[in-house]
Short mmCIF file of C-alpha atoms and ligand atoms in Angstrom, two decimals:
data_model
loop_
_atom_site.label_atom_id
_atom_site.label_comp_id
_atom_site.label_asym_id
_atom_site.label_seq_id
_atom_site.Cartn_x
_atom_site.Cartn_y
_atom_site.Cartn_z
CA MET A 16 54.24 28.82 -25.10
CA SER A 17 54.78 25.05 -25.43
CA GLY A 18 57.78 23.31 -25.59
CA PHE A 19 61.58 24.28 -24.40
CA HIS A 20 61.07 28.21 -23.32
CA ILE A 21 62.80 30.58 -21.32
CA GLN A 22 60.31 32.71 -18.57
CA ASN A 23 62.50 34.74 -15.42
CA ASN A 24 65.58 34.00 -16.73
CA ALA A 25 64.61 29.75 -16.23
CA LEU A 26 64.33 26.76 -18.67
CA TYR A 27 60.82 25.88 -18.79
CA ILE A 28 59.06 22.23 -20.69
CA ASP A 29 55.46 23.61 -21.19
CA ASN A 30 54.25 24.99 -18.41
CA VAL A 31 56.20 23.59 -15.92
CA ALA A 32 59.71 24.65 -14.74
CA LEU A 33 62.60 22.44 -14.74
CA SER A 34 63.74 23.12 -11.61
CA ASP A 35 60.44 21.92 -10.28
CA ILE A 36 60.92 18.74 -12.20
CA ALA A 37 64.35 18.52 -10.93
CA ALA A 38 63.40 19.36 -7.16
CA GLU A 39 60.43 16.48 -7.56
CA TYR A 40 62.19 13.62 -9.60
CA GLY A 41 65.64 14.33 -9.04
CA THR A 42 68.72 14.10 -11.78
CA PRO A 43 69.75 12.86 -13.90
CA SER A 44 66.84 12.78 -15.88
CA TYR A 45 64.83 12.38 -19.14
CA VAL A 46 62.57 15.13 -19.59
CA TYR A 47 60.62 15.03 -23.41
CA SER A 48 58.12 17.46 -24.89
CA ALA A 49 54.50 15.85 -26.42
CA GLN A 50 53.77 19.31 -27.88
CA GLU A 51 57.69 19.13 -29.80
CA ILE A 52 56.52 16.08 -30.84
CA THR A 53 53.01 16.52 -32.37
CA ASN A 54 54.89 19.95 -33.47
CA GLN A 55 57.83 17.89 -35.78
CA TYR A 56 54.57 15.36 -36.53
CA ASP A 57 53.18 17.83 -37.85
CA ARG A 58 55.36 19.97 -40.22
CA LEU A 59 56.66 16.64 -41.67
CA ALA A 60 52.83 15.93 -42.68
CA ASN A 61 52.02 19.78 -43.26
CA ALA A 62 54.82 19.57 -46.00
CA MET A 63 53.87 16.84 -47.71
CA LYS A 64 50.03 17.17 -47.49
CA LYS A 65 51.37 20.08 -49.80
CA ALA A 66 53.51 18.92 -52.24
CA LEU A 67 52.12 15.53 -52.51
CA PRO A 68 48.53 15.15 -54.09
CA ALA A 69 45.89 13.95 -50.88
CA ASP A 70 45.52 10.26 -52.49
CA ARG A 71 49.21 10.02 -52.93
CA GLN A 72 49.91 10.76 -48.87
CA PRO A 73 52.84 8.35 -47.32
CA LEU A 74 52.19 5.84 -43.96
CA LEU A 75 54.76 7.63 -42.03
CA CYS A 76 55.95 4.43 -40.23
CA TYR A 77 57.99 6.34 -36.92
CA ALA A 78 61.37 4.81 -36.47
CA CYS A 79 60.93 3.67 -33.06
CA LYS A 80 64.87 2.93 -32.02
CA ALA A 81 65.15 6.61 -32.01
CA ASN A 82 63.15 6.76 -28.48
CA SER A 83 60.94 3.82 -27.88
CA ASN A 84 59.21 4.83 -23.97
CA VAL A 85 56.34 3.10 -25.30
CA ALA A 86 54.33 6.42 -23.45
CA VAL A 87 56.08 8.14 -26.35
CA LEU A 88 55.69 5.35 -29.50
CA ALA A 89 51.51 5.26 -28.41
CA HIS A 90 51.75 9.62 -28.35
CA LEU A 91 52.88 9.03 -32.09
CA ARG A 92 49.93 6.35 -32.61
CA SER A 93 47.54 8.77 -31.27
CA LEU A 94 49.19 11.07 -34.18
CA GLY A 95 48.34 8.67 -36.73
CA SER A 96 51.65 7.68 -37.01
CA GLY A 97 53.19 3.73 -38.28
CA LEU A 98 55.92 1.88 -37.13
CA GLU A 99 59.24 1.07 -38.09
CA ILE A 100 60.74 -1.74 -35.97
CA VAL A 101 64.25 -3.82 -36.12
CA SER A 102 63.26 -6.12 -33.39
CA GLU A 103 61.02 -8.56 -31.54
CA GLY A 104 61.23 -6.38 -28.56
CA GLU A 105 60.02 -3.50 -30.54
CA LEU A 106 57.71 -4.91 -32.18
CA HIS A 107 56.78 -6.03 -28.36
CA ARG A 108 56.95 -2.16 -27.84
CA GLY A 109 54.79 -1.29 -30.71
CA ILE A 110 51.61 -3.88 -29.65
CA LYS A 111 52.28 -2.48 -26.41
CA ALA A 112 51.29 0.81 -27.59
CA GLY A 113 48.20 0.42 -29.66
CA PHE A 114 49.93 -0.01 -32.80
CA ASP A 115 47.51 -1.48 -36.02
CA PRO A 116 50.00 -4.28 -37.23
CA GLN A 117 49.26 -3.15 -40.75
CA LYS A 118 50.92 0.31 -40.10
CA ILE A 119 54.26 -1.46 -39.06
CA VAL A 120 57.03 -2.17 -41.26
CA SER A 121 59.95 -4.20 -40.05
CA THR A 122 63.51 -3.58 -40.94
CA GLY A 123 67.23 -4.55 -40.40
CA VAL A 124 70.00 -6.56 -41.77
CA GLY A 125 69.56 -9.33 -39.00
CA LYS A 126 66.07 -10.80 -39.02
CA GLN A 127 66.32 -13.40 -36.37
CA ALA A 128 63.58 -16.28 -36.67
CA SER A 129 61.76 -15.58 -33.41
CA GLU A 130 61.03 -11.98 -34.82
CA ILE A 131 60.26 -12.93 -38.18
CA ALA A 132 57.78 -15.60 -36.30
CA GLU A 133 56.56 -12.57 -33.96
CA CYS A 134 55.50 -10.83 -36.93
CA LEU A 135 54.09 -13.00 -39.19
CA LYS A 136 51.98 -13.95 -36.04
CA ALA A 137 50.77 -9.88 -35.47
CA GLY A 138 50.53 -9.14 -39.13
CA ILE A 139 52.70 -6.67 -39.82
CA HIS A 140 52.74 -4.40 -43.12
CA GLN A 141 55.35 -5.32 -44.89
CA PHE A 142 59.26 -7.33 -44.12
CA ASN A 143 61.90 -4.91 -45.77
CA VAL A 144 64.40 -7.57 -46.65
CA GLU A 145 68.11 -6.64 -46.46
CA SER A 146 69.81 -10.16 -47.84
CA LEU A 147 68.35 -13.35 -49.99
CA PRO A 148 69.15 -15.18 -47.26
CA GLU A 149 67.01 -13.74 -45.39
CA LEU A 150 64.37 -13.95 -47.86
CA GLU A 151 64.50 -17.88 -48.19
CA HIS A 152 64.49 -17.66 -43.85
CA ILE A 153 61.14 -15.36 -43.86
CA GLN A 154 59.55 -18.13 -46.97
CA GLU A 155 61.09 -20.79 -44.75
CA ILE A 156 59.47 -19.50 -41.54
CA ALA A 157 55.87 -18.15 -43.36
CA SER A 158 55.43 -21.57 -44.94
CA GLY A 159 55.83 -23.09 -41.26
CA MET A 160 53.03 -21.20 -39.80
CA ASP A 161 51.01 -21.05 -43.68
CA LYS A 162 51.03 -16.92 -43.17
CA VAL A 163 52.02 -15.17 -45.55
CA ALA A 164 54.70 -12.65 -45.99
CA THR A 165 54.41 -9.23 -47.80
CA VAL A 166 58.20 -8.14 -48.48
CA VAL A 167 60.06 -5.22 -49.85
CA PHE A 168 63.62 -5.26 -51.58
CA ARG A 169 66.02 -2.58 -50.26
CA LEU A 170 67.92 -0.88 -52.16
CA ASN A 171 71.58 0.04 -51.48
CA PRO A 172 71.53 3.06 -53.96
CA ASN A 173 75.40 3.84 -53.35
CA VAL A 174 74.83 7.20 -52.16
CA THR A 175 76.59 9.01 -49.32
CA GLY A 176 74.35 10.32 -46.98
CA GLY A 177 74.24 10.79 -42.67
CA GLY A 178 76.18 13.49 -40.59
CA HIS A 179 78.38 10.94 -39.32
CA HIS A 180 80.09 8.04 -41.25
CA LYS A 181 78.85 5.30 -38.59
CA ILE A 182 75.67 6.78 -39.25
CA SER A 183 75.97 6.48 -43.40
CA THR A 184 74.24 3.40 -44.69
CA GLY A 185 73.35 3.51 -48.05
CA ARG A 186 77.40 3.25 -49.58
CA LYS A 187 77.91 -0.16 -51.37
CA ARG A 188 80.38 -1.26 -48.43
CA ASP A 189 77.63 -1.13 -45.81
CA LYS A 190 75.93 -3.84 -44.54
CA PHE A 191 72.41 -2.61 -46.02
CA GLY A 192 70.23 -3.06 -48.50
CA LEU A 193 70.64 -5.15 -52.14
CA ASN A 194 72.04 -3.83 -55.16
CA ARG A 195 69.86 -4.23 -58.24
CA ARG A 196 71.18 -7.52 -59.68
CA SER A 197 70.39 -9.28 -56.20
CA ILE A 198 67.22 -7.42 -56.09
CA PHE A 199 66.27 -8.89 -59.56
CA LYS A 200 67.31 -12.45 -58.26
CA GLY A 201 65.13 -11.49 -54.98
CA PHE A 202 61.93 -10.52 -57.09
CA GLU A 203 62.82 -14.14 -59.69
CA MET A 204 63.54 -16.10 -56.29
CA ALA A 205 60.12 -14.82 -54.35
CA LYS A 206 58.50 -15.89 -57.18
CA ASP A 207 58.95 -19.33 -57.17
CA MET A 208 58.20 -18.69 -53.20
CA SER A 209 54.67 -20.38 -51.65
CA HIS A 210 54.57 -17.98 -48.87
CA VAL A 211 55.90 -14.43 -49.64
CA ASN A 212 54.17 -12.06 -51.82
CA ALA A 213 57.11 -9.42 -52.64
CA ILE A 214 55.70 -5.91 -54.27
CA GLY A 215 57.61 -3.11 -53.57
CA LEU A 216 61.15 -1.82 -52.71
CA SER A 217 62.63 0.26 -49.68
CA ILE A 218 65.62 2.54 -49.64
CA HIS A 219 66.68 4.39 -46.25
CA ILE A 220 70.69 6.20 -46.61
CA GLY A 221 71.16 7.46 -43.34
CA SER A 222 70.23 9.52 -40.42
CA GLN A 223 71.39 13.23 -39.75
CA VAL A 224 71.42 13.73 -43.51
CA PHE A 225 71.57 17.47 -44.06
CA THR A 226 71.56 17.68 -47.92
CA VAL A 227 69.26 17.79 -50.08
CA GLU A 228 70.90 16.08 -52.87
CA ALA A 229 71.27 13.59 -51.04
CA PHE A 230 68.18 12.17 -50.64
CA LYS A 231 67.67 13.34 -54.57
CA GLN A 232 70.30 11.41 -55.93
CA ALA A 233 68.79 7.92 -53.77
CA PHE A 234 65.13 8.58 -55.28
CA GLU A 235 66.63 8.78 -58.53
CA LYS A 236 67.70 5.42 -58.73
CA MET A 237 64.35 4.53 -58.52
CA PRO A 238 62.93 4.78 -61.51
CA GLU A 239 64.61 3.21 -63.65
CA ILE A 240 65.06 -0.29 -61.59
CA VAL A 241 60.72 0.27 -60.61
CA GLN A 242 59.99 0.34 -65.08
CA ASP A 243 62.88 -2.72 -64.88
CA LEU A 244 61.29 -5.15 -62.68
CA ARG A 245 57.77 -4.43 -63.66
CA ALA A 246 58.93 -4.91 -67.60
CA GLU A 247 60.04 -8.11 -66.57
CA GLY A 248 56.06 -8.75 -65.27
CA TYR A 249 57.21 -7.85 -61.57
CA THR A 250 54.58 -5.99 -59.22
CA ILE A 251 56.03 -2.61 -58.00
CA ASP A 252 52.80 -1.23 -55.32
CA ARG A 253 55.02 -0.03 -52.09
CA LEU A 254 58.07 2.39 -52.32
CA ASP A 255 59.66 2.92 -48.78
CA ILE A 256 62.00 6.09 -48.96
CA GLY A 257 63.37 5.96 -45.14
CA GLY A 258 64.53 8.41 -42.80
CA GLY A 259 67.36 10.41 -42.16
CA PHE A 260 65.42 13.78 -42.05
CA PRO A 261 68.18 15.92 -39.87
CA ILE A 262 67.52 17.87 -36.59
CA ILE A 263 69.19 21.19 -35.62
CA TYR A 264 71.88 20.47 -33.00
CA SER A 265 74.25 23.13 -32.92
CA ASP A 266 73.55 26.01 -36.36
CA GLU A 267 73.07 23.92 -38.89
CA ASP A 268 70.71 25.11 -41.40
CA LEU A 269 67.71 22.62 -41.83
CA LEU A 270 66.96 20.89 -44.42
CA ASP A 271 64.90 22.48 -47.04
CA LEU A 272 61.67 19.89 -45.99
CA ASP A 273 59.38 21.47 -48.82
CA ALA A 274 62.15 20.46 -50.94
CA TYR A 275 62.33 17.24 -50.15
CA ALA A 276 58.94 16.76 -50.43
CA GLN A 277 58.87 18.18 -53.77
CA TRP A 278 61.17 15.57 -54.52
CA VAL A 279 59.47 12.90 -53.52
CA ASN A 280 56.50 13.98 -55.38
CA ASP A 281 58.77 15.06 -58.73
CA ILE A 282 60.70 11.52 -59.02
CA ILE A 283 58.47 9.09 -56.11
CA VAL A 284 54.75 9.65 -56.64
CA PRO A 285 54.72 9.17 -60.73
CA LEU A 286 55.92 5.94 -59.99
CA ASP A 287 52.21 5.27 -59.52
CA THR A 288 53.17 2.92 -55.33
CA LYS A 289 51.97 3.81 -52.42
CA ILE A 290 54.78 5.74 -50.48
CA ILE A 291 55.89 4.96 -46.50
CA MET A 292 58.32 7.17 -44.89
CA GLU A 293 60.58 6.20 -41.56
CA PRO A 294 61.48 9.40 -39.99
CA GLY A 295 63.14 8.97 -36.00
CA ARG A 296 64.93 11.66 -34.81
CA TYR A 297 63.17 14.22 -36.86
CA LEU A 298 59.39 13.23 -34.79
CA VAL A 299 61.61 12.95 -31.96
CA GLY A 300 65.24 14.73 -31.05
CA ASN A 301 64.34 18.03 -29.97
CA ALA A 302 61.79 17.10 -27.65
CA GLY A 303 64.07 16.14 -25.59
CA VAL A 304 67.01 17.04 -22.75
CA VAL A 305 68.74 15.45 -20.16
CA LEU A 306 68.00 16.91 -16.95
CA SER A 307 71.09 17.33 -14.80
CA LYS A 308 72.88 18.95 -11.80
CA VAL A 309 76.50 20.24 -11.52
CA LEU A 310 78.14 17.78 -8.55
CA TYR A 311 81.24 20.02 -8.86
CA VAL A 312 83.59 22.72 -10.86
CA LYS A 313 86.94 21.72 -10.97
CA ASP A 314 89.26 24.31 -11.74
CA THR A 315 92.83 23.04 -13.12
CA GLN A 316 95.50 25.33 -14.52
CA ASP A 317 94.98 24.54 -17.47
CA GLN A 318 90.71 24.36 -17.68
CA ARG A 319 87.37 24.77 -16.00
CA PHE A 320 84.94 21.51 -15.31
CA LEU A 321 81.91 21.44 -14.91
CA VAL A 322 81.28 17.83 -13.60
CA LEU A 323 77.04 16.92 -14.18
CA ASP A 324 75.55 14.60 -12.56
CA ALA A 325 74.65 12.87 -15.81
CA ALA A 326 77.43 10.38 -18.00
CA MET A 327 78.19 8.55 -21.12
CA ASN A 328 76.22 6.12 -20.11
CA ASP A 329 73.34 7.91 -19.65
CA LEU A 330 73.58 9.67 -23.60
CA ILE A 331 76.50 8.15 -25.39
CA ARG A 332 76.29 10.39 -28.28
CA PRO A 333 79.31 12.50 -28.00
CA THR A 334 81.35 9.69 -26.84
CA LEU A 335 80.78 7.67 -29.97
CA TYR A 336 79.93 9.71 -32.46
CA ASP A 337 81.94 13.18 -31.21
CA ALA A 338 78.17 14.75 -31.45
CA TYR A 339 77.64 18.72 -30.67
CA HIS A 340 74.65 18.63 -28.01
CA GLY A 341 73.60 22.42 -26.70
CA ILE A 342 73.99 22.69 -23.14
CA SER A 343 72.31 25.59 -21.13
CA PRO A 344 71.39 25.97 -17.60
CA VAL A 345 68.43 25.67 -16.55
CA GLN A 346 68.19 29.38 -13.93
CA ASN A 347 70.73 32.33 -14.04
CA ILE A 348 70.84 32.45 -17.92
CA ASP A 349 71.94 35.10 -18.74
CA ALA A 350 74.68 35.09 -16.61
CA THR A 351 78.63 36.26 -17.50
CA LYS A 352 79.71 33.18 -20.17
CA VAL A 353 82.50 31.88 -19.34
CA LEU A 354 84.89 27.98 -20.90
CA TYR A 355 83.91 25.28 -19.20
CA ASP A 356 84.52 21.59 -20.22
CA VAL A 357 81.71 19.60 -19.59
CA VAL A 358 82.25 15.83 -17.96
CA GLY A 359 80.54 13.05 -15.99
CA PRO A 360 82.13 11.32 -13.24
CA ILE A 361 82.63 8.37 -15.23
CA CYS A 362 86.14 6.62 -15.24
CA GLU A 363 87.43 7.80 -19.18
CA THR A 364 88.43 11.01 -20.78
CA GLY A 365 85.94 9.99 -23.50
CA ASP A 366 82.65 10.97 -20.44
CA THR A 367 82.96 14.85 -22.22
CA PHE A 368 79.99 16.75 -23.42
CA SER A 369 81.79 19.21 -24.59
CA VAL A 370 85.15 21.30 -24.65
CA ASP A 371 85.82 25.12 -24.39
CA ARG A 372 82.26 25.65 -24.18
CA SER A 373 81.07 28.82 -23.34
CA LEU A 374 78.69 28.38 -20.63
CA PRO A 375 77.09 31.25 -18.73
CA ILE A 376 79.03 30.99 -15.07
CA MET A 377 77.08 27.80 -12.98
CA ASN A 378 78.22 26.51 -9.34
CA ALA A 379 77.73 23.16 -7.43
CA GLY A 380 73.82 22.24 -7.23
CA ASP A 381 73.05 24.19 -10.20
CA LEU A 382 70.59 22.72 -12.81
CA ALA A 383 72.01 22.03 -16.27
CA VAL A 384 70.64 20.36 -19.40
CA ILE A 385 72.06 18.58 -22.19
CA GLN A 386 69.67 19.46 -25.73
CA SER A 387 68.86 17.94 -28.62
CA ALA A 388 68.54 14.58 -26.16
CA GLY A 389 64.85 12.99 -27.01
CA ALA A 390 66.43 10.74 -29.86
CA TYR A 391 68.97 8.24 -29.69
CA GLY A 392 69.61 9.32 -25.61
CA PHE A 393 67.68 7.04 -23.19
CA CYS A 394 67.44 4.03 -25.60
CA MET A 395 71.69 4.09 -26.53
CA ALA A 396 72.07 4.73 -22.27
CA SER A 397 73.49 1.53 -20.12
CA ASN A 398 74.64 1.11 -16.74
CA TYR A 399 77.53 1.06 -17.47
CA ASN A 400 79.83 1.97 -13.81
CA THR A 401 77.08 0.86 -11.74
CA ARG A 402 75.09 3.94 -12.50
CA PRO A 403 70.64 3.55 -12.88
CA MET A 404 69.24 4.46 -16.02
CA PRO A 405 67.84 7.81 -15.60
CA PRO A 406 64.22 8.15 -15.04
CA GLU A 407 62.22 9.04 -18.39
CA ILE A 408 59.51 12.20 -17.34
CA PHE A 409 56.45 13.38 -20.48
CA VAL A 410 55.06 17.02 -19.85
CA LYS A 411 51.72 18.25 -21.46
CA GLY A 412 50.39 21.82 -20.89
CA ASP A 413 50.66 21.49 -16.60
CA ASN A 414 51.08 17.24 -16.91
CA VAL A 415 54.29 15.49 -15.54
CA SER A 416 54.09 11.34 -16.26
CA VAL A 417 57.07 9.37 -14.86
CA ILE A 418 56.69 7.27 -17.73
CA ARG A 419 59.76 5.19 -16.58
CA PRO A 420 61.12 5.34 -13.01
CA ARG A 421 64.74 5.77 -12.04
CA GLN A 422 66.58 2.35 -11.96
CA THR A 423 67.55 1.70 -8.15
CA TYR A 424 70.51 -0.23 -7.46
CA ASN A 425 68.33 -3.30 -6.64
CA ASP A 426 66.87 -3.27 -10.10
CA ILE A 427 70.50 -3.71 -11.23
CA ILE A 428 72.38 -6.22 -8.82
CA ASP A 429 69.59 -8.36 -7.60
CA ILE A 430 69.36 -10.02 -10.70
CA GLU A 431 72.88 -11.25 -10.58
CA LYS A 432 73.81 -15.03 -9.22
CA ILE A 433 76.73 -16.01 -7.67
CA PRO A 434 77.45 -19.83 -8.39
CA ASP A 435 77.47 -22.23 -5.47
CA TRP A 436 80.53 -23.33 -7.94
CA ILE A 437 82.62 -20.25 -5.72
CA GLY A 438 84.25 -21.08 -3.04
CA GLN A 439 83.59 -18.86 0.91
CA LYS A 440 87.38 -18.08 1.68
CA GLY A 441 88.49 -14.29 0.87
N1 LLP B 584 65.18 3.46 -41.19
C1 LLP B 584 65.69 2.83 -40.95
C2 LLP B 584 66.13 2.01 -41.92
C3 LLP B 584 67.16 3.25 -40.00
O1 LLP B 584 68.20 2.05 -39.93
C4 LLP B 584 67.01 4.08 -39.51
C5 LLP B 584 67.87 4.61 -38.59
C6 LLP B 584 66.12 4.92 -39.57
C7 LLP B 584 64.94 4.91 -40.67
C8 LLP B 584 65.88 6.20 -39.16
O2 LLP B 584 66.48 7.35 -38.76
P1 LLP B 584 66.74 8.71 -38.70
O3 LLP B 584 64.95 9.29 -39.18
O4 LLP B 584 66.29 8.52 -37.23
O5 LLP B 584 67.85 9.50 -39.16
N2 LLP B 584 72.21 6.57 -33.07
C9 LLP B 584 72.73 6.95 -33.99
C10 LLP B 584 71.12 7.63 -35.17
C11 LLP B 584 71.29 5.58 -35.97
C12 LLP B 584 70.11 5.60 -36.90
C13 LLP B 584 69.91 4.57 -37.55
N3 LLP B 584 68.96 4.47 -38.37
C14 LLP B 584 73.20 8.69 -33.83
O6 LLP B 584 72.55 8.83 -32.16
O7 LLP B 584 73.27 9.54 -34.21
#
């Protein structure tokens, strides 16, 4: 057995009981399954292998904003993945994890000078350009360094996709991408730029996109614009078709990956370009949990609360997007179910993981997991309420490795300084 499974009424990750991990490393902790990540990578790669000709297979560039621990990155690199980055920090992580810079693509609406320079120095595959001022900025920096920047322009297709309005990125009012007119202007400007080589387009309509039709609608914008750009004499050699593939958090129907791959084959492959994809959540989302302990069971006349030692600073998604995450006890999984509001210790009502959730009965000291926390979990955590960030633990078979230790109070507080102009009195 691999990944998360139940054995003797208790929750395991690969060969290891989650209760053993809690006993050894404490709670709250993030725990990831390497095997689950491998399974998802293979699922996606195989769907593409099945639908697309062998010589037209996409370069999968893992969108590392989803989970950027260098061990997770190194694992994906070892599977053959490339990397999509959105900051200089993510570039440094990618280099540390051993990625070939020629498999790294840089995206984002606000690329900074040092980030562009570092990417050029490393020799990344391409910049996905989001505005014309950004194009000029890249030219200026590349010319100062005597490097040539390979760029593609991100098309805003004016398509709605994404599981929540805050993570939809392809509508015309969204800050992302360029409309058709600006893309033509971009290619025209690039023609006269000495240190920019514009050779393609990119697209990304949002995250947790459930309908294959939304992807299809976006892809269908490509053939016409590619043909029209080529008719003007521009080279279109690469199409980056983004990420956004969903995972199951509750009882959603999973996106039909085969249908998706078929659309890529039918709409994108005939355009005769190299193909890049940027999956994030799909590769890591279901591979991680927050392992937590019940601090108190608080029964009021109105509600029964499970107060966990994990909080919104550890996993912000329920608070920020009203996101649903499965919750389960780690032991006694088949106990009688009762209704709980599952909350954290932070002094905000928003620090709530679920309301009126039917869960096996639990007591103070019991362990619980918050599921599907492998994507946009730890990487969005904070020190709010001066809570140390939890450790990240990576498991493969019998191997359990701490890939980031729990923060100490010293880690958080020692770097802060009291200026000497503050008086002693008081
Ligand atoms: N490419 C670009 C340009 C992106 O902006 C994103 C995600 C991805 C790829 C990867 O998308 P994915 O395959 O993971 O859906 N914090 C939010 C999700 C934000 C997604 C931002 N962009 C959440 O917790 O749901």
